[in-house]
Structure formats: structure tokens, C-alpha cells
Amino acid sequence: MAAAIFTAVKIAFDDAALANRIRERDPNALEAVVREYLPQVFRAARGAGLSAPEAEDVAQATFVTFLEKVESFEGRSRIRTWLFGILYRKVMERRRGLERDRQTDNIDDVMEERFDRRGSWRRPPSADSAVYGREVAEHTKECLDAAPPQQRMAFVLREVEELETAEVCKILDISTTNLGVMLYRVRNRLRECLETKGIRGT
């Protein structure tokens, strides 16, 4: 019976009726939200550069804030967008407590050569084998560690979690143009870093 209730709530995640149930603190609706989005929130926190324990703390803090402010959820945006907005603020708070934001490198002169107008790699690194793929993944994480927090979060939300552009812009409170610039820069930074590690496009 509980599974059936959860399934019913899950199917209607973008429904106005669900927003009302969330504001009214319906236990089944709140449980459905946590079960649906906790793994994504934790994964995004890890992708933002936090260690597993730090990501767990931030994910927990995200849902604590969600529960504290649940009455203010009006349903004008997706519940996922609202949660990731809270997560973004929590991650930035944690990162400010851990380290000073790094300065963005001046990389404008190589952008046109490496990326098209949409910011996509012209020649992404190849992954001809499982071993090479793992190496790329490890080096990618190391390279992303050097990216400014907001750029990294933009990359994680758009490229890893595959959120829509409009959602990412709402979460980060930026324009579509600014998001494009951020993704353009972080992809170029990533490409430059990977090349220094011997990983080049084909």
C-alpha cells in the first residue's frame, strides 16, 4: 500500500496538487520528495568537489532547510529546481568555509580554437578502453577541483545531472548567456588541464 502511495506521488511531481501537499506537510509527499531527490542532491554535492562526509552533511542540511521552509514552496518552479537552489547555497557556504575561491584563469585567447559557439568540445578526449576511461574520469575530477565553485556547479548540474538550461539558470540565479559563458570556460579549463596530463583529443 505504501509503495502504491509513493508511486502515485512520484508520477505527479510537477503537479500543482503536489505543491499543496508539500506545503501542508503531507508525510507521504515529503517522503516521496526525499526518496526521489536525496541521491541526486548527494551526487551533485560530491560533483561540486565535496568529500563524501561533507556531501552527506550538505545533503542533510539541504533537506533540513527544505523542511523548515516547505510552507513557502509555491509550486511556481519544480520541486527539483527548488531543492537544487538550496543545495547550491549550502555548497557555496561550505566551500567558503573550506577554501578561498580561486581566480579564473585568462583563457579567452584559446576558446575559439578549442570550442564551438555552443561551448562544446570540437575534439573531446577519446576513451578507447575501460582503463583509459577510468584515467580520464580520475583526471577530470582533479581538473574540476581547480574550477571556480560556480562554474563547477554549473557544469555538474548541466552536464552530469542533465538539468535543463532554464533550471540551472534559476538555481544559480544567472542568465542563459552567463551560463553559456560559464560552461564555455569550465570546458576549456577542463580541456587544458587534461592536456597537461597527457589526455588529448583525437
Tab-separated table of C-alpha atoms in Angstrom:
chain	number	residue	atom	x	y	z
A	1	MET	CA	0.000	0.000	0.000
A	2	ALA	CA	2.837	2.389	0.942
A	3	ALA	CA	4.560	1.618	-2.360
A	4	ALA	CA	1.387	2.420	-4.239
A	5	ILE	CA	1.075	5.758	-2.457
A	6	PHE	CA	4.702	6.598	-3.231
A	7	THR	CA	4.261	5.716	-6.875
A	8	ALA	CA	1.208	7.918	-7.159
A	9	VAL	CA	3.078	10.883	-5.672
A	10	LYS	CA	6.152	10.256	-7.787
A	11	ILE	CA	4.211	10.311	-11.039
A	12	ALA	CA	2.740	13.738	-10.235
A	13	PHE	CA	5.934	15.517	-9.153
A	14	ASP	CA	5.202	18.615	-11.237
A	15	ASP	CA	1.521	18.726	-10.319
A	16	ALA	CA	0.044	21.766	-8.554
A	17	ALA	CA	-1.716	19.351	-6.207
A	18	LEU	CA	1.662	18.076	-5.020
A	19	ALA	CA	2.772	21.609	-4.182
A	20	ASN	CA	-0.255	21.881	-1.897
A	21	ARG	CA	0.515	18.549	-0.270
A	22	ILE	CA	4.112	19.616	0.296
A	23	ARG	CA	3.091	22.944	1.846
A	24	GLU	CA	0.650	21.092	4.094
A	25	ARG	CA	3.472	18.734	5.141
A	26	ASP	CA	1.742	15.627	3.899
A	27	PRO	CA	4.057	12.843	5.204
A	28	ASN	CA	3.720	10.746	2.036
A	29	ALA	CA	4.512	13.697	-0.220
A	30	LEU	CA	7.535	14.738	1.849
A	31	GLU	CA	8.821	11.170	1.973
A	32	ALA	CA	8.436	10.893	-1.789
A	33	VAL	CA	10.460	14.058	-2.326
A	34	VAL	CA	13.271	12.848	-0.074
A	35	ARG	CA	13.367	9.384	-1.628
A	36	GLU	CA	13.317	10.783	-5.159
A	37	TYR	CA	15.887	13.534	-4.819
A	38	LEU	CA	18.252	12.659	-1.967
A	39	PRO	CA	20.531	10.557	-4.227
A	40	GLN	CA	20.682	13.358	-6.805
A	41	VAL	CA	21.395	16.004	-4.184
A	42	PHE	CA	24.182	13.910	-2.650
A	43	ARG	CA	25.672	13.134	-6.072
A	44	ALA	CA	25.623	16.816	-7.050
A	45	ALA	CA	27.301	17.777	-3.774
A	46	ARG	CA	30.038	15.231	-4.494
A	47	GLY	CA	30.314	16.548	-8.034
A	48	ALA	CA	30.773	20.045	-6.619
A	49	GLY	CA	34.004	18.852	-5.021
A	50	LEU	CA	32.948	17.924	-1.511
A	51	SER	CA	34.198	14.781	0.170
A	52	ALA	CA	31.677	12.043	0.939
A	53	PRO	CA	31.230	13.127	4.593
A	54	GLU	CA	30.941	16.789	3.574
A	55	ALA	CA	28.463	15.912	0.833
A	56	GLU	CA	26.378	13.936	3.336
A	57	ASP	CA	26.348	16.929	5.692
A	58	VAL	CA	25.369	19.321	2.914
A	59	ALA	CA	22.675	16.992	1.581
A	60	GLN	CA	21.244	16.664	5.073
A	61	ALA	CA	21.367	20.434	5.574
A	62	THR	CA	19.607	20.893	2.235
A	63	PHE	CA	16.665	18.754	3.289
A	64	VAL	CA	16.583	20.294	6.766
A	65	THR	CA	16.193	23.705	5.126
A	66	PHE	CA	13.632	22.253	2.736
A	67	LEU	CA	11.547	21.006	5.665
A	68	GLU	CA	11.953	24.282	7.551
A	69	LYS	CA	10.767	26.374	4.604
A	70	VAL	CA	8.366	23.946	2.992
A	71	GLU	CA	5.366	26.221	3.580
A	72	SER	CA	6.940	28.822	1.281
A	73	PHE	CA	7.074	26.455	-1.706
A	74	GLU	CA	4.547	27.925	-4.129
A	75	GLY	CA	4.918	25.414	-6.915
A	76	ARG	CA	5.915	28.032	-9.489
A	77	SER	CA	9.123	26.081	-10.123
A	78	ARG	CA	9.821	22.376	-9.997
A	79	ILE	CA	10.500	20.917	-6.576
A	80	ARG	CA	13.811	19.679	-8.010
A	81	THR	CA	14.770	23.223	-9.004
A	82	TRP	CA	13.910	24.498	-5.543
A	83	LEU	CA	15.955	21.766	-3.847
A	84	PHE	CA	18.990	22.308	-6.056
A	85	GLY	CA	18.752	26.033	-5.336
A	86	ILE	CA	19.029	25.265	-1.623
A	87	LEU	CA	21.850	22.817	-2.320
A	88	TYR	CA	23.784	25.398	-4.324
A	89	ARG	CA	23.689	27.887	-1.445
A	90	LYS	CA	24.749	25.194	1.022
A	91	VAL	CA	27.643	24.090	-1.174
A	92	MET	CA	28.854	27.660	-1.586
A	93	GLU	CA	28.669	28.217	2.149
A	94	ARG	CA	30.673	25.043	2.768
A	95	ARG	CA	33.280	25.865	0.149
A	96	ARG	CA	33.759	29.364	1.537
A	97	GLY	CA	34.432	27.758	4.881
A	98	LEU	CA	36.972	25.349	3.379
A	99	GLU	CA	38.928	27.489	0.958
A	100	ARG	CA	39.200	30.828	-0.741
A	101	ASP	CA	37.685	30.938	-4.191
A	102	ARG	CA	40.326	30.573	-6.870
A	103	GLN	CA	40.749	33.195	-9.536
A	104	THR	CA	39.549	32.411	-13.020
A	105	ASP	CA	42.430	31.995	-15.481
A	106	ASN	CA	42.589	34.244	-18.512
A	107	ILE	CA	41.747	31.699	-21.197
A	108	ASP	CA	39.838	33.798	-23.704
A	109	ASP	CA	42.602	33.540	-26.290
A	110	VAL	CA	42.236	29.772	-26.695
A	111	MET	CA	38.448	29.445	-26.518
A	112	GLU	CA	37.749	29.888	-30.206
A	113	GLU	CA	40.325	27.273	-31.111
A	114	ARG	CA	39.059	24.608	-28.729
A	115	PHE	CA	35.255	25.059	-28.673
A	116	ASP	CA	32.386	25.832	-30.981
A	117	ARG	CA	29.873	28.630	-30.432
A	118	ARG	CA	27.784	26.478	-28.113
A	119	GLY	CA	30.778	25.762	-25.900
A	120	SER	CA	31.053	22.113	-26.923
A	121	TRP	CA	34.427	20.476	-27.366
A	122	ARG	CA	35.426	20.300	-31.014
A	123	ARG	CA	37.512	17.185	-30.265
A	124	PRO	CA	36.621	15.656	-26.877
A	125	PRO	CA	39.114	13.250	-25.272
A	126	SER	CA	38.691	9.734	-26.578
A	127	ALA	CA	38.102	6.727	-24.327
A	128	ASP	CA	39.208	3.690	-26.288
A	129	SER	CA	39.369	1.369	-23.329
A	130	ALA	CA	37.921	0.891	-19.864
A	131	VAL	CA	41.317	1.647	-18.321
A	132	TYR	CA	41.696	4.831	-20.308
A	133	GLY	CA	38.132	5.768	-19.410
A	134	ARG	CA	38.903	5.425	-15.702
A	135	GLU	CA	42.023	7.518	-16.104
A	136	VAL	CA	40.031	10.211	-17.862
A	137	ALA	CA	37.434	10.166	-15.066
A	138	GLU	CA	40.086	10.494	-12.363
A	139	HIS	CA	41.911	13.282	-14.167
A	140	THR	CA	38.627	15.031	-14.899
A	141	LYS	CA	37.793	15.126	-11.194
A	142	GLU	CA	41.237	16.512	-10.403
A	143	CYS	CA	40.889	19.165	-13.088
A	144	LEU	CA	37.408	20.183	-11.941
A	145	ASP	CA	38.766	20.676	-8.424
A	146	ALA	CA	40.600	23.736	-9.774
A	147	ALA	CA	37.489	25.310	-11.313
A	148	PRO	CA	35.740	28.203	-9.538
A	149	PRO	CA	32.791	26.874	-7.478
A	150	GLN	CA	30.025	28.444	-9.532
A	151	GLN	CA	31.494	27.211	-12.806
A	152	ARG	CA	31.881	23.729	-11.389
A	153	MET	CA	28.308	23.679	-10.104
A	154	ALA	CA	27.045	24.857	-13.499
A	155	PHE	CA	28.968	22.030	-15.152
A	156	VAL	CA	27.682	19.414	-12.687
A	157	LEU	CA	24.043	20.474	-12.938
A	158	ARG	CA	24.005	20.800	-16.741
A	159	GLU	CA	26.409	18.092	-17.895
A	160	VAL	CA	26.256	15.493	-15.111
A	161	GLU	CA	22.741	15.816	-13.701
A	162	GLU	CA	21.458	16.927	-17.119
A	163	LEU	CA	19.124	19.599	-15.770
A	164	GLU	CA	17.533	21.862	-18.332
A	165	THR	CA	19.228	25.172	-19.080
A	166	ALA	CA	16.327	27.138	-17.597
A	167	GLU	CA	16.536	25.126	-14.371
A	168	VAL	CA	20.268	25.666	-13.995
A	169	CYS	CA	19.869	29.396	-14.605
A	170	LYS	CA	17.160	29.604	-11.962
A	171	ILE	CA	19.208	27.620	-9.441
A	172	LEU	CA	22.352	29.716	-9.943
A	173	ASP	CA	20.383	32.957	-10.442
A	174	ILE	CA	22.132	33.739	-13.713
A	175	SER	CA	21.100	34.462	-17.287
A	176	THR	CA	21.245	31.991	-20.145
A	177	THR	CA	24.149	33.986	-21.584
A	178	ASN	CA	26.070	33.822	-18.314
A	179	LEU	CA	25.514	30.088	-18.105
A	180	GLY	CA	26.848	29.685	-21.627
A	181	VAL	CA	29.964	31.650	-20.723
A	182	MET	CA	30.483	29.597	-17.549
A	183	LEU	CA	30.164	26.291	-19.383
A	184	TYR	CA	32.405	27.595	-22.142
A	185	ARG	CA	35.099	28.486	-19.628
A	186	VAL	CA	34.914	25.382	-17.475
A	187	ARG	CA	35.024	23.094	-20.508
A	188	ASN	CA	38.060	24.923	-21.815
A	189	ARG	CA	39.718	24.801	-18.407
A	190	LEU	CA	38.999	21.108	-18.258
A	191	ARG	CA	40.411	20.538	-21.736
A	192	GLU	CA	43.581	22.493	-20.940
A	193	CYS	CA	44.075	20.605	-17.694
A	194	LEU	CA	43.518	17.208	-19.291
A	195	GLU	CA	46.034	18.012	-21.989
A	196	THR	CA	48.685	18.772	-19.375
A	197	LYS	CA	48.031	15.266	-18.057
A	198	GLY	CA	48.630	13.743	-21.472
A	199	ILE	CA	44.980	13.291	-22.455
A	200	ARG	CA	44.344	14.863	-25.832
A	201	GLY	CA	41.568	14.904	-28.374
A	202	THR	CA	41.690	12.650	-31.349
